[in-house]
Amino acid sequence: MKKNKLKRRIAIWSVVIVVLLVTFFGFRSSLNDSTGGSDSSVVAIKKRGVLRVAVFGDLPPYGWVDEHGNRRGYDLRLARRMAKDLGVKAKFTQVNANNRVDTLNSDKADIVLANFTVTPERKQVADFARPYMKVSVGVISPKNAPITNERQLKNKTVIVNKGTTAENYFTEKGGVHLLKFDSKTQQFNAIKNKRAAALADDNSYLYAWVKRNPSYTVGIKNIGPNQYIAPAVKKGNKSLLDWTNQEITKLTNQGFFVTDYNKELKPYFGKEVKPSDIVLN
Amino acid sequence: MEHSVINVLFVGNNFARIMQGLWTSVWISVDSLAAGLVLGTLLGILRTLPSKPLRFILRLYLEFFRIVPTIVLLYLVYYILPRSFNISWPASWMAILAFALWVAAEFSDIVRGAIESVPVTQKESGLALGLSKTQLFRYVLLPQAVQLELPATINLATRVIKTTSLLMMISIMDVIAIGQQIIEANNQKYPTAVFWIYGLIFILYFIIDYPLSLWSKKLAAKENR
């Protein structure tokens, strides 16, 4: 009985000690990511010495993490440059497509640089600065039967991914037969199996895919209206918005985005694409 | 080719990063469980008291946390709470807060059930010996209740550990979030890396959860004997 009691006591104390140790090391590691207050004005950022940027961590080549744990990509290079020009360090918070706006509104980040496409709905909940990139719908076709012009598509079958801008565009336009798929994998397999004359999707995906499948070509690079990718700040944060607008203008004039394109996007997109297909001037 | 896909796990710091993510999941679960079990015990004792309004309020608390999905709780504490109360804690602290309140709610019900199922003769004998209310709980009811509630508690612990996979939704770099970073970074070259990464994560969760589950089974068997 006595031995049992001792055993139980040891068990209880070891649980307590483990919990205390875990708490100590856990909280110590969490101190690095304290959020740093709710003021995101340029003055506050400079005073804090840290620019908090919300980025993607799983979307190469725009925002991703390499095998050494370093954040990389087109958006990341811009983020670091902006922090440098502010004279502060950049600190990153990883977000996904759904919580970009919430992250801004709850002051977890000063600015979002996460492949954020400007749309009228989003303009109501966040303030977008000058765009730094454009995307639009592109069309791929086999190299031996290329489609280089929208008129060639008339009455032909076109593969699209459900819920994309490409689907919307062709549904509104009419005049083509649409073959719709749920996933990227399915739609690309369908074009390989010659189920249609062409496939339409966001051109940035197509460039990367064509690079791995050289028997196809992005015959039409831009179709329909361009969509713009821009930095976003919390609604009403005029000081950071103004600063970002000036910064994007300055960087565009300096050719920063062409360099950024060549370093981060070109390895993924290949030679067929020119910086001017993506970068704004 | 197959060989090089497995290498995705070990190239650079990938393995260490996954372990770092696992540590985040583990320390958040351990702390939420520790805080939640203490608070839950108190609430469970309060729920066995005869006061009707108190019981009603605690019942509401339990039902709220039981009904609202954990992901909604996380969103509430991470995005809504700071905005309305001007708190700016790191994400991991907010996660512990949400998880601890959830664990406390679930555990209070386990404790209440256990205390109520201690045979009534035990309680009466204690009172006949002249024990005070506090002494009765401390020396008679709680020690016997602990035996009864252990299997359910361990079950709750495994659930908490599994639910940490939702942490990535509030920007915490747990093991799943790091796994996705690695998968997407290698998607171009090695599309099949996804099986290896999720396979490894599956094994890691299993290594943590299975001993707990075995222990709970053993305790349950002991009880039935």
PDB file of N, CA and C in Angstrom, chain A residues 8 18-19 21-27 29-31 33-38 57-60 64-71 93-96 98-99 102-103 105-108 208-209 212 234 267-268, chain B residues 11-14 17 20 23 26-28 30-31 34 75 77-80 82-83 86-94 96 143 147 168-173 177 180-182 184-189 191:
ATOM      1  N   ARG A   8       2.410   6.519  -6.933  1.00  0.00           N
ATOM      2  CA  ARG A   8       1.438   7.483  -7.426  1.00  0.00           C
ATOM      3  C   ARG A   8       1.983   8.899  -7.294  1.00  0.00           C
ATOM      4  N   VAL A  18       6.666  17.728 -16.204  1.00  0.00           N
ATOM      5  CA  VAL A  18       6.611  17.735 -17.673  1.00  0.00           C
ATOM      6  C   VAL A  18       5.759  18.918 -18.160  1.00  0.00           C
ATOM      7  N   VAL A  19       4.595  19.104 -17.527  1.00  0.00           N
ATOM      8  CA  VAL A  19       3.713  20.202 -17.947  1.00  0.00           C
ATOM      9  C   VAL A  19       4.428  21.543 -17.783  1.00  0.00           C
ATOM     10  N   LEU A  21       7.679  22.158 -17.736  1.00  0.00           N
ATOM     11  CA  LEU A  21       8.750  22.281 -18.729  1.00  0.00           C
ATOM     12  C   LEU A  21       8.185  22.649 -20.098  1.00  0.00           C
ATOM     13  N   VAL A  22       7.140  21.917 -20.498  1.00  0.00           N
ATOM     14  CA  VAL A  22       6.527  22.181 -21.799  1.00  0.00           C
ATOM     15  C   VAL A  22       6.016  23.621 -21.863  1.00  0.00           C
ATOM     16  N   THR A  23       5.372  24.054 -20.765  1.00  0.00           N
ATOM     17  CA  THR A  23       4.852  25.418 -20.727  1.00  0.00           C
ATOM     18  C   THR A  23       5.992  26.426 -20.879  1.00  0.00           C
ATOM     19  N   PHE A  24       7.076  26.190 -20.138  1.00  0.00           N
ATOM     20  CA  PHE A  24       8.201  27.120 -20.166  1.00  0.00           C
ATOM     21  C   PHE A  24       8.767  27.255 -21.575  1.00  0.00           C
ATOM     22  N   PHE A  25       9.093  26.112 -22.191  1.00  0.00           N
ATOM     23  CA  PHE A  25       9.715  26.175 -23.519  1.00  0.00           C
ATOM     24  C   PHE A  25       8.713  26.653 -24.576  1.00  0.00           C
ATOM     25  N   GLY A  26       7.471  26.223 -24.420  1.00  0.00           N
ATOM     26  CA  GLY A  26       6.440  26.640 -25.380  1.00  0.00           C
ATOM     27  C   GLY A  26       6.251  28.142 -25.363  1.00  0.00           C
ATOM     28  N   PHE A  27       6.052  28.689 -24.172  1.00  0.00           N
ATOM     29  CA  PHE A  27       5.816  30.125 -24.093  1.00  0.00           C
ATOM     30  C   PHE A  27       7.047  30.908 -24.516  1.00  0.00           C
ATOM     31  N   SER A  29       9.150  30.030 -26.817  1.00  0.00           N
ATOM     32  CA  SER A  29       9.215  30.083 -28.276  1.00  0.00           C
ATOM     33  C   SER A  29       8.115  30.983 -28.843  1.00  0.00           C
ATOM     34  N   SER A  30       7.012  31.135 -28.095  1.00  0.00           N
ATOM     35  CA  SER A  30       5.908  31.930 -28.635  1.00  0.00           C
ATOM     36  C   SER A  30       6.147  33.426 -28.472  1.00  0.00           C
ATOM     37  N   LEU A  31       7.106  33.800 -27.606  1.00  0.00           N
ATOM     38  CA  LEU A  31       7.324  35.231 -27.371  1.00  0.00           C
ATOM     39  C   LEU A  31       7.806  35.933 -28.639  1.00  0.00           C
ATOM     40  N   ASP A  33       6.662  35.575 -31.549  1.00  0.00           N
ATOM     41  CA  ASP A  33       5.618  35.985 -32.475  1.00  0.00           C
ATOM     42  C   ASP A  33       4.515  36.810 -31.807  1.00  0.00           C
ATOM     43  N   SER A  34       4.884  37.620 -30.821  1.00  0.00           N
ATOM     44  CA  SER A  34       3.883  38.529 -30.269  1.00  0.00           C
ATOM     45  C   SER A  34       3.537  39.528 -31.358  1.00  0.00           C
ATOM     46  N   THR A  35       2.303  39.986 -31.382  1.00  0.00           N
ATOM     47  CA  THR A  35       1.793  40.618 -32.588  1.00  0.00           C
ATOM     48  C   THR A  35       2.157  42.093 -32.742  1.00  0.00           C
ATOM     49  N   GLY A  36       2.541  42.750 -31.673  1.00  0.00           N
ATOM     50  CA  GLY A  36       3.110  44.085 -31.828  1.00  0.00           C
ATOM     51  C   GLY A  36       2.125  45.222 -32.008  1.00  0.00           C
ATOM     52  N   GLY A  37       0.962  45.141 -31.392  1.00  0.00           N
ATOM     53  CA  GLY A  37       0.104  46.310 -31.312  1.00  0.00           C
ATOM     54  C   GLY A  37      -0.792  46.504 -32.514  1.00  0.00           C
ATOM     55  N   SER A  38      -1.728  47.431 -32.366  1.00  0.00           N
ATOM     56  CA  SER A  38      -2.769  47.558 -33.368  1.00  0.00           C
ATOM     57  C   SER A  38      -2.528  48.742 -34.296  1.00  0.00           C
ATOM     58  N   GLY A  57       2.309  30.717 -47.830  1.00  0.00           N
ATOM     59  CA  GLY A  57       3.445  29.828 -47.593  1.00  0.00           C
ATOM     60  C   GLY A  57       3.397  28.608 -48.493  1.00  0.00           C
ATOM     61  N   ASP A  58       2.366  28.522 -49.334  1.00  0.00           N
ATOM     62  CA  ASP A  58       2.209  27.301 -50.119  1.00  0.00           C
ATOM     63  C   ASP A  58       1.825  27.594 -51.562  1.00  0.00           C
ATOM     64  N   LEU A  59       2.280  28.711 -52.079  1.00  0.00           N
ATOM     65  CA  LEU A  59       1.950  29.012 -53.470  1.00  0.00           C
ATOM     66  C   LEU A  59       3.201  29.412 -54.243  1.00  0.00           C
ATOM     67  N   PRO A  60       4.032  28.420 -54.605  1.00  0.00           N
ATOM     68  CA  PRO A  60       5.171  28.774 -55.431  1.00  0.00           C
ATOM     69  C   PRO A  60       4.655  29.176 -56.812  1.00  0.00           C
ATOM     70  N   TRP A  64       6.274  30.981 -50.918  1.00  0.00           N
ATOM     71  CA  TRP A  64       6.444  29.584 -50.488  1.00  0.00           C
ATOM     72  C   TRP A  64       7.657  29.503 -49.575  1.00  0.00           C
ATOM     73  N   VAL A  65       7.944  28.288 -49.085  1.00  0.00           N
ATOM     74  CA  VAL A  65       9.038  28.091 -48.147  1.00  0.00           C
ATOM     75  C   VAL A  65       9.972  27.036 -48.725  1.00  0.00           C
ATOM     76  N   ASP A  66      11.252  27.338 -48.803  1.00  0.00           N
ATOM     77  CA  ASP A  66      12.175  26.361 -49.398  1.00  0.00           C
ATOM     78  C   ASP A  66      12.600  25.320 -48.358  1.00  0.00           C
ATOM     79  N   GLU A  67      13.475  24.371 -48.787  1.00  0.00           N
ATOM     80  CA  GLU A  67      13.773  23.231 -47.906  1.00  0.00           C
ATOM     81  C   GLU A  67      14.612  23.625 -46.695  1.00  0.00           C
ATOM     82  N   HIS A  68      15.128  24.858 -46.685  1.00  0.00           N
ATOM     83  CA  HIS A  68      15.864  25.306 -45.493  1.00  0.00           C
ATOM     84  C   HIS A  68      14.977  26.115 -44.567  1.00  0.00           C
ATOM     85  N   GLY A  69      13.689  26.198 -44.901  1.00  0.00           N
ATOM     86  CA  GLY A  69      12.760  26.923 -44.053  1.00  0.00           C
ATOM     87  C   GLY A  69      12.737  28.415 -44.335  1.00  0.00           C
ATOM     88  N   ASN A  70      13.366  28.851 -45.445  1.00  0.00           N
ATOM     89  CA  ASN A  70      13.341  30.281 -45.778  1.00  0.00           C
ATOM     90  C   ASN A  70      12.140  30.588 -46.661  1.00  0.00           C
ATOM     91  N   ARG A  71      11.484  31.703 -46.344  1.00  0.00           N
ATOM     92  CA  ARG A  71      10.357  32.124 -47.179  1.00  0.00           C
ATOM     93  C   ARG A  71      10.878  32.745 -48.464  1.00  0.00           C
ATOM     94  N   THR A  93       3.639  36.619 -41.439  1.00  0.00           N
ATOM     95  CA  THR A  93       2.571  35.791 -40.908  1.00  0.00           C
ATOM     96  C   THR A  93       2.006  35.028 -42.087  1.00  0.00           C
ATOM     97  N   GLN A  94       1.941  33.712 -41.951  1.00  0.00           N
ATOM     98  CA  GLN A  94       1.417  32.941 -43.070  1.00  0.00           C
ATOM     99  C   GLN A  94      -0.104  32.933 -43.041  1.00  0.00           C
ATOM    100  N   VAL A  95      -0.708  33.221 -44.185  1.00  0.00           N
ATOM    101  CA  VAL A  95      -2.164  33.215 -44.277  1.00  0.00           C
ATOM    102  C   VAL A  95      -2.582  32.288 -45.403  1.00  0.00           C
ATOM    103  N   ASN A  96      -3.871  31.969 -45.457  1.00  0.00           N
ATOM    104  CA  ASN A  96      -4.405  31.292 -46.629  1.00  0.00           C
ATOM    105  C   ASN A  96      -5.425  32.207 -47.274  1.00  0.00           C
ATOM    106  N   ASN A  98      -8.492  32.432 -47.453  1.00  0.00           N
ATOM    107  CA  ASN A  98      -9.705  32.853 -46.750  1.00  0.00           C
ATOM    108  C   ASN A  98      -9.487  33.844 -45.626  1.00  0.00           C
ATOM    109  N   ASN A  99      -8.303  33.856 -44.994  1.00  0.00           N
ATOM    110  CA  ASN A  99      -8.166  34.751 -43.844  1.00  0.00           C
ATOM    111  C   ASN A  99      -7.297  35.979 -44.092  1.00  0.00           C
ATOM    112  N   ASP A 102      -9.337  39.076 -42.714  1.00  0.00           N
ATOM    113  CA  ASP A 102      -9.433  39.024 -41.247  1.00  0.00           C
ATOM    114  C   ASP A 102      -8.106  39.353 -40.588  1.00  0.00           C
ATOM    115  N   THR A 103      -7.015  38.888 -41.200  1.00  0.00           N
ATOM    116  CA  THR A 103      -5.696  39.155 -40.633  1.00  0.00           C
ATOM    117  C   THR A 103      -5.429  40.649 -40.580  1.00  0.00           C
ATOM    118  N   ASN A 105      -7.851  43.062 -40.580  1.00  0.00           N
ATOM    119  CA  ASN A 105      -8.828  43.716 -39.706  1.00  0.00           C
ATOM    120  C   ASN A 105      -8.565  43.483 -38.237  1.00  0.00           C
ATOM    121  N   SER A 106      -7.944  42.336 -37.895  1.00  0.00           N
ATOM    122  CA  SER A 106      -7.675  42.110 -36.475  1.00  0.00           C
ATOM    123  C   SER A 106      -6.239  42.507 -36.139  1.00  0.00           C
ATOM    124  N   ASP A 107      -5.611  43.286 -37.013  1.00  0.00           N
ATOM    125  CA  ASP A 107      -4.281  43.866 -36.754  1.00  0.00           C
ATOM    126  C   ASP A 107      -3.186  42.829 -36.542  1.00  0.00           C
ATOM    127  N   LYS A 108      -3.313  41.670 -37.217  1.00  0.00           N
ATOM    128  CA  LYS A 108      -2.241  40.684 -37.112  1.00  0.00           C
ATOM    129  C   LYS A 108      -1.130  40.993 -38.105  1.00  0.00           C
ATOM    130  N   ALA A 208       3.431  27.769 -66.241  1.00  0.00           N
ATOM    131  CA  ALA A 208       4.195  26.765 -65.500  1.00  0.00           C
ATOM    132  C   ALA A 208       3.938  25.360 -66.050  1.00  0.00           C
ATOM    133  N   TRP A 209       2.690  25.081 -66.415  1.00  0.00           N
ATOM    134  CA  TRP A 209       2.355  23.740 -66.907  1.00  0.00           C
ATOM    135  C   TRP A 209       2.993  23.473 -68.264  1.00  0.00           C
ATOM    136  N   ARG A 212       6.502  22.290 -68.349  1.00  0.00           N
ATOM    137  CA  ARG A 212       6.730  20.864 -68.107  1.00  0.00           C
ATOM    138  C   ARG A 212       6.172  19.996 -69.220  1.00  0.00           C
ATOM    139  N   LYS A 234      -5.221  47.654 -44.122  1.00  0.00           N
ATOM    140  CA  LYS A 234      -6.493  47.741 -43.430  1.00  0.00           C
ATOM    141  C   LYS A 234      -7.255  48.965 -43.918  1.00  0.00           C
ATOM    142  N   PRO A 267      12.145  30.974 -63.636  1.00  0.00           N
ATOM    143  CA  PRO A 267      12.466  29.542 -63.562  1.00  0.00           C
ATOM    144  C   PRO A 267      11.227  28.654 -63.642  1.00  0.00           C
ATOM    145  N   TYR A 268      10.068  29.194 -63.247  1.00  0.00           N
ATOM    146  CA  TYR A 268       8.839  28.397 -63.279  1.00  0.00           C
ATOM    147  C   TYR A 268       8.120  28.513 -64.615  1.00  0.00           C
TER     148      TYR A 268
ATOM    149  N   VAL B  11      15.623  16.303 -47.280  1.00  0.00           N
ATOM    150  CA  VAL B  11      16.472  17.316 -47.903  1.00  0.00           C
ATOM    151  C   VAL B  11      16.416  18.602 -47.058  1.00  0.00           C
ATOM    152  N   GLY B  12      17.549  19.290 -46.991  1.00  0.00           N
ATOM    153  CA  GLY B  12      17.588  20.538 -46.217  1.00  0.00           C
ATOM    154  C   GLY B  12      17.169  20.317 -44.777  1.00  0.00           C
ATOM    155  N   ASN B  13      16.347  21.238 -44.257  1.00  0.00           N
ATOM    156  CA  ASN B  13      15.876  21.103 -42.869  1.00  0.00           C
ATOM    157  C   ASN B  13      14.488  20.517 -42.789  1.00  0.00           C
ATOM    158  N   ASN B  14      14.008  19.903 -43.862  1.00  0.00           N
ATOM    159  CA  ASN B  14      12.601  19.519 -43.894  1.00  0.00           C
ATOM    160  C   ASN B  14      12.167  18.687 -42.694  1.00  0.00           C
ATOM    161  N   ARG B  17      12.011  20.697 -39.599  1.00  0.00           N
ATOM    162  CA  ARG B  17      10.883  21.626 -39.631  1.00  0.00           C
ATOM    163  C   ARG B  17       9.592  20.917 -39.253  1.00  0.00           C
ATOM    164  N   GLN B  20       9.613  20.514 -35.612  1.00  0.00           N
ATOM    165  CA  GLN B  20       9.306  21.808 -34.992  1.00  0.00           C
ATOM    166  C   GLN B  20       7.785  22.041 -34.984  1.00  0.00           C
ATOM    167  N   TRP B  23       6.189  19.833 -32.414  1.00  0.00           N
ATOM    168  CA  TRP B  23       6.400  20.401 -31.072  1.00  0.00           C
ATOM    169  C   TRP B  23       5.348  21.473 -30.793  1.00  0.00           C
ATOM    170  N   VAL B  26       2.203  19.805 -29.979  1.00  0.00           N
ATOM    171  CA  VAL B  26       2.230  19.114 -28.690  1.00  0.00           C
ATOM    172  C   VAL B  26       2.166  20.106 -27.536  1.00  0.00           C
ATOM    173  N   TRP B  27       2.956  21.173 -27.587  1.00  0.00           N
ATOM    174  CA  TRP B  27       2.958  22.048 -26.409  1.00  0.00           C
ATOM    175  C   TRP B  27       1.646  22.778 -26.255  1.00  0.00           C
ATOM    176  N   ILE B  28       1.011  23.102 -27.377  1.00  0.00           N
ATOM    177  CA  ILE B  28      -0.295  23.754 -27.274  1.00  0.00           C
ATOM    178  C   ILE B  28      -1.322  22.780 -26.692  1.00  0.00           C
ATOM    179  N   VAL B  30      -0.689  20.140 -24.681  1.00  0.00           N
ATOM    180  CA  VAL B  30      -0.389  19.849 -23.272  1.00  0.00           C
ATOM    181  C   VAL B  30      -0.873  20.991 -22.385  1.00  0.00           C
ATOM    182  N   ASP B  31      -0.571  22.223 -22.780  1.00  0.00           N
ATOM    183  CA  ASP B  31      -0.972  23.354 -21.943  1.00  0.00           C
ATOM    184  C   ASP B  31      -2.485  23.545 -21.911  1.00  0.00           C
ATOM    185  N   ALA B  34      -3.760  20.874 -19.573  1.00  0.00           N
ATOM    186  CA  ALA B  34      -3.469  21.146 -18.161  1.00  0.00           C
ATOM    187  C   ALA B  34      -4.419  22.209 -17.625  1.00  0.00           C
ATOM    188  N   TYR B  75     -11.508  31.016 -34.561  1.00  0.00           N
ATOM    189  CA  TYR B  75     -11.720  32.281 -35.257  1.00  0.00           C
ATOM    190  C   TYR B  75     -12.176  33.359 -34.292  1.00  0.00           C
ATOM    191  N   VAL B  77     -11.636  33.653 -31.009  1.00  0.00           N
ATOM    192  CA  VAL B  77     -10.609  34.183 -30.110  1.00  0.00           C
ATOM    193  C   VAL B  77      -9.480  34.876 -30.878  1.00  0.00           C
ATOM    194  N   TYR B  78      -9.221  34.438 -32.102  1.00  0.00           N
ATOM    195  CA  TYR B  78      -8.069  35.016 -32.802  1.00  0.00           C
ATOM    196  C   TYR B  78      -8.428  36.280 -33.567  1.00  0.00           C
ATOM    197  N   TYR B  79      -9.610  36.309 -34.202  1.00  0.00           N
ATOM    198  CA  TYR B  79      -9.932  37.465 -35.038  1.00  0.00           C
ATOM    199  C   TYR B  79     -10.922  38.426 -34.388  1.00  0.00           C
ATOM    200  N   ILE B  80     -11.891  37.893 -33.646  1.00  0.00           N
ATOM    201  CA  ILE B  80     -12.951  38.764 -33.137  1.00  0.00           C
ATOM    202  C   ILE B  80     -12.576  39.355 -31.783  1.00  0.00           C
ATOM    203  N   PRO B  82      -9.651  40.018 -30.218  1.00  0.00           N
ATOM    204  CA  PRO B  82      -8.685  41.115 -30.166  1.00  0.00           C
ATOM    205  C   PRO B  82      -9.298  42.418 -30.653  1.00  0.00           C
ATOM    206  N   ARG B  83     -10.189  42.328 -31.653  1.00  0.00           N
ATOM    207  CA  ARG B  83     -10.771  43.529 -32.214  1.00  0.00           C
ATOM    208  C   ARG B  83     -11.666  44.206 -31.187  1.00  0.00           C
ATOM    209  N   ASN B  86      -9.248  44.635 -27.668  1.00  0.00           N
ATOM    210  CA  ASN B  86      -7.914  45.205 -27.779  1.00  0.00           C
ATOM    211  C   ASN B  86      -6.830  44.383 -27.088  1.00  0.00           C
ATOM    212  N   ILE B  87      -6.943  43.057 -27.202  1.00  0.00           N
ATOM    213  CA  ILE B  87      -5.895  42.181 -26.679  1.00  0.00           C
ATOM    214  C   ILE B  87      -5.014  41.809 -27.854  1.00  0.00           C
ATOM    215  N   SER B  88      -3.697  41.867 -27.702  1.00  0.00           N
ATOM    216  CA  SER B  88      -2.892  41.375 -28.823  1.00  0.00           C
ATOM    217  C   SER B  88      -1.871  40.364 -28.336  1.00  0.00           C
ATOM    218  N   TRP B  89      -2.351  39.190 -28.022  1.00  0.00           N
ATOM    219  CA  TRP B  89      -1.487  38.076 -27.627  1.00  0.00           C
ATOM    220  C   TRP B  89      -1.050  37.317 -28.871  1.00  0.00           C
ATOM    221  N   PRO B  90       0.061  36.584 -28.768  1.00  0.00           N
ATOM    222  CA  PRO B  90       0.443  35.725 -29.883  1.00  0.00           C
ATOM    223  C   PRO B  90      -0.645  34.687 -30.156  1.00  0.00           C
ATOM    224  N   ALA B  91      -0.678  34.226 -31.418  1.00  0.00           N
ATOM    225  CA  ALA B  91      -1.711  33.284 -31.843  1.00  0.00           C
ATOM    226  C   ALA B  91      -1.756  32.043 -30.959  1.00  0.00           C
ATOM    227  N   SER B  92      -0.555  31.553 -30.530  1.00  0.00           N
ATOM    228  CA  SER B  92      -0.545  30.310 -29.773  1.00  0.00           C
ATOM    229  C   SER B  92      -1.239  30.481 -28.409  1.00  0.00           C
ATOM    230  N   TRP B  93      -1.106  31.650 -27.794  1.00  0.00           N
ATOM    231  CA  TRP B  93      -1.787  31.864 -26.507  1.00  0.00           C
ATOM    232  C   TRP B  93      -3.285  31.875 -26.703  1.00  0.00           C
ATOM    233  N   MET B  94      -3.731  32.525 -27.792  1.00  0.00           N
ATOM    234  CA  MET B  94      -5.162  32.579 -28.057  1.00  0.00           C
ATOM    235  C   MET B  94      -5.699  31.166 -28.314  1.00  0.00           C
ATOM    236  N   ILE B  96      -4.495  28.403 -27.045  1.00  0.00           N
ATOM    237  CA  ILE B  96      -4.574  27.710 -25.757  1.00  0.00           C
ATOM    238  C   ILE B  96      -5.828  28.150 -25.009  1.00  0.00           C
ATOM    239  N   PRO B 143     -11.182  11.191  -5.155  1.00  0.00           N
ATOM    240  CA  PRO B 143     -10.286  10.060  -5.456  1.00  0.00           C
ATOM    241  C   PRO B 143     -11.004   8.927  -6.176  1.00  0.00           C
ATOM    242  N   GLN B 147     -10.695   7.663 -10.703  1.00  0.00           N
ATOM    243  CA  GLN B 147     -10.630   6.330 -11.297  1.00  0.00           C
ATOM    244  C   GLN B 147     -11.648   6.194 -12.426  1.00  0.00           C
ATOM    245  N   MET B 168      -3.590  25.683 -38.129  1.00  0.00           N
ATOM    246  CA  MET B 168      -3.067  26.390 -39.304  1.00  0.00           C
ATOM    247  C   MET B 168      -4.039  27.452 -39.804  1.00  0.00           C
ATOM    248  N   MET B 169      -5.328  27.288 -39.462  1.00  0.00           N
ATOM    249  CA  MET B 169      -6.304  28.282 -39.903  1.00  0.00           C
ATOM    250  C   MET B 169      -6.094  29.631 -39.228  1.00  0.00           C
ATOM    251  N   ILE B 170      -5.432  29.660 -38.072  1.00  0.00           N
ATOM    252  CA  ILE B 170      -5.164  30.953 -37.448  1.00  0.00           C
ATOM    253  C   ILE B 170      -3.671  31.239 -37.476  1.00  0.00           C
ATOM    254  N   SER B 171      -3.038  30.880 -38.588  1.00  0.00           N
ATOM    255  CA  SER B 171      -1.643  31.259 -38.863  1.00  0.00           C
ATOM    256  C   SER B 171      -0.636  30.673 -37.883  1.00  0.00           C
ATOM    257  N   ILE B 172      -0.970  29.545 -37.223  1.00  0.00           N
ATOM    258  CA  ILE B 172       0.028  28.890 -36.384  1.00  0.00           C
ATOM    259  C   ILE B 172       0.693  27.802 -37.222  1.00  0.00           C
ATOM    260  N   MET B 173       2.028  27.766 -37.169  1.00  0.00           N
ATOM    261  CA  MET B 173       2.749  26.826 -38.013  1.00  0.00           C
ATOM    262  C   MET B 173       2.840  25.465 -37.326  1.00  0.00           C
ATOM    263  N   ALA B 177       0.559  22.540 -41.229  1.00  0.00           N
ATOM    264  CA  ALA B 177       0.907  23.724 -42.020  1.00  0.00           C
ATOM    265  C   ALA B 177       2.290  23.557 -42.642  1.00  0.00           C
ATOM    266  N   GLN B 180       2.199  21.099 -45.516  1.00  0.00           N
ATOM    267  CA  GLN B 180       1.683  21.687 -46.753  1.00  0.00           C
ATOM    268  C   GLN B 180       2.709  22.568 -47.436  1.00  0.00           C
ATOM    269  N   GLN B 181       3.489  23.320 -46.629  1.00  0.00           N
ATOM    270  CA  GLN B 181       4.556  24.128 -47.238  1.00  0.00           C
ATOM    271  C   GLN B 181       5.491  23.234 -48.041  1.00  0.00           C
ATOM    272  N   ILE B 182       5.879  22.101 -47.441  1.00  0.00           N
ATOM    273  CA  ILE B 182       6.833  21.208 -48.110  1.00  0.00           C
ATOM    274  C   ILE B 182       6.202  20.586 -49.352  1.00  0.00           C
ATOM    275  N   GLU B 184       3.763  21.768 -51.260  1.00  0.00           N
ATOM    276  CA  GLU B 184       3.599  22.734 -52.351  1.00  0.00           C
ATOM    277  C   GLU B 184       4.944  23.145 -52.934  1.00  0.00           C
ATOM    278  N   ALA B 185       5.984  23.232 -52.086  1.00  0.00           N
ATOM    279  CA  ALA B 185       7.296  23.625 -52.588  1.00  0.00           C
ATOM    280  C   ALA B 185       7.838  22.577 -53.548  1.00  0.00           C
ATOM    281  N   ASN B 186       7.413  21.310 -53.387  1.00  0.00           N
ATOM    282  CA  ASN B 186       7.939  20.235 -54.226  1.00  0.00           C
ATOM    283  C   ASN B 186       6.956  19.729 -55.263  1.00  0.00           C
ATOM    284  N   ASN B 187       5.806  20.392 -55.342  1.00  0.00           N
ATOM    285  CA  ASN B 187       4.730  19.904 -56.192  1.00  0.00           C
ATOM    286  C   ASN B 187       5.135  19.793 -57.650  1.00  0.00           C
ATOM    287  N   GLN B 188       5.991  20.737 -58.094  1.00  0.00           N
ATOM    288  CA  GLN B 188       6.407  20.749 -59.497  1.00  0.00           C
ATOM    289  C   GLN B 188       7.252  19.533 -59.835  1.00  0.00           C
ATOM    290  N   LYS B 189       8.266  19.299 -59.001  1.00  0.00           N
ATOM    291  CA  LYS B 189       9.219  18.231 -59.301  1.00  0.00           C
ATOM    292  C   LYS B 189       8.695  16.873 -58.867  1.00  0.00           C
ATOM    293  N   PRO B 191       5.301  15.404 -57.676  1.00  0.00           N
ATOM    294  CA  PRO B 191       3.880  15.491 -57.322  1.00  0.00           C
ATOM    295  C   PRO B 191       3.457  14.428 -56.312  1.00  0.00           C
TER     296      PRO B 191
END
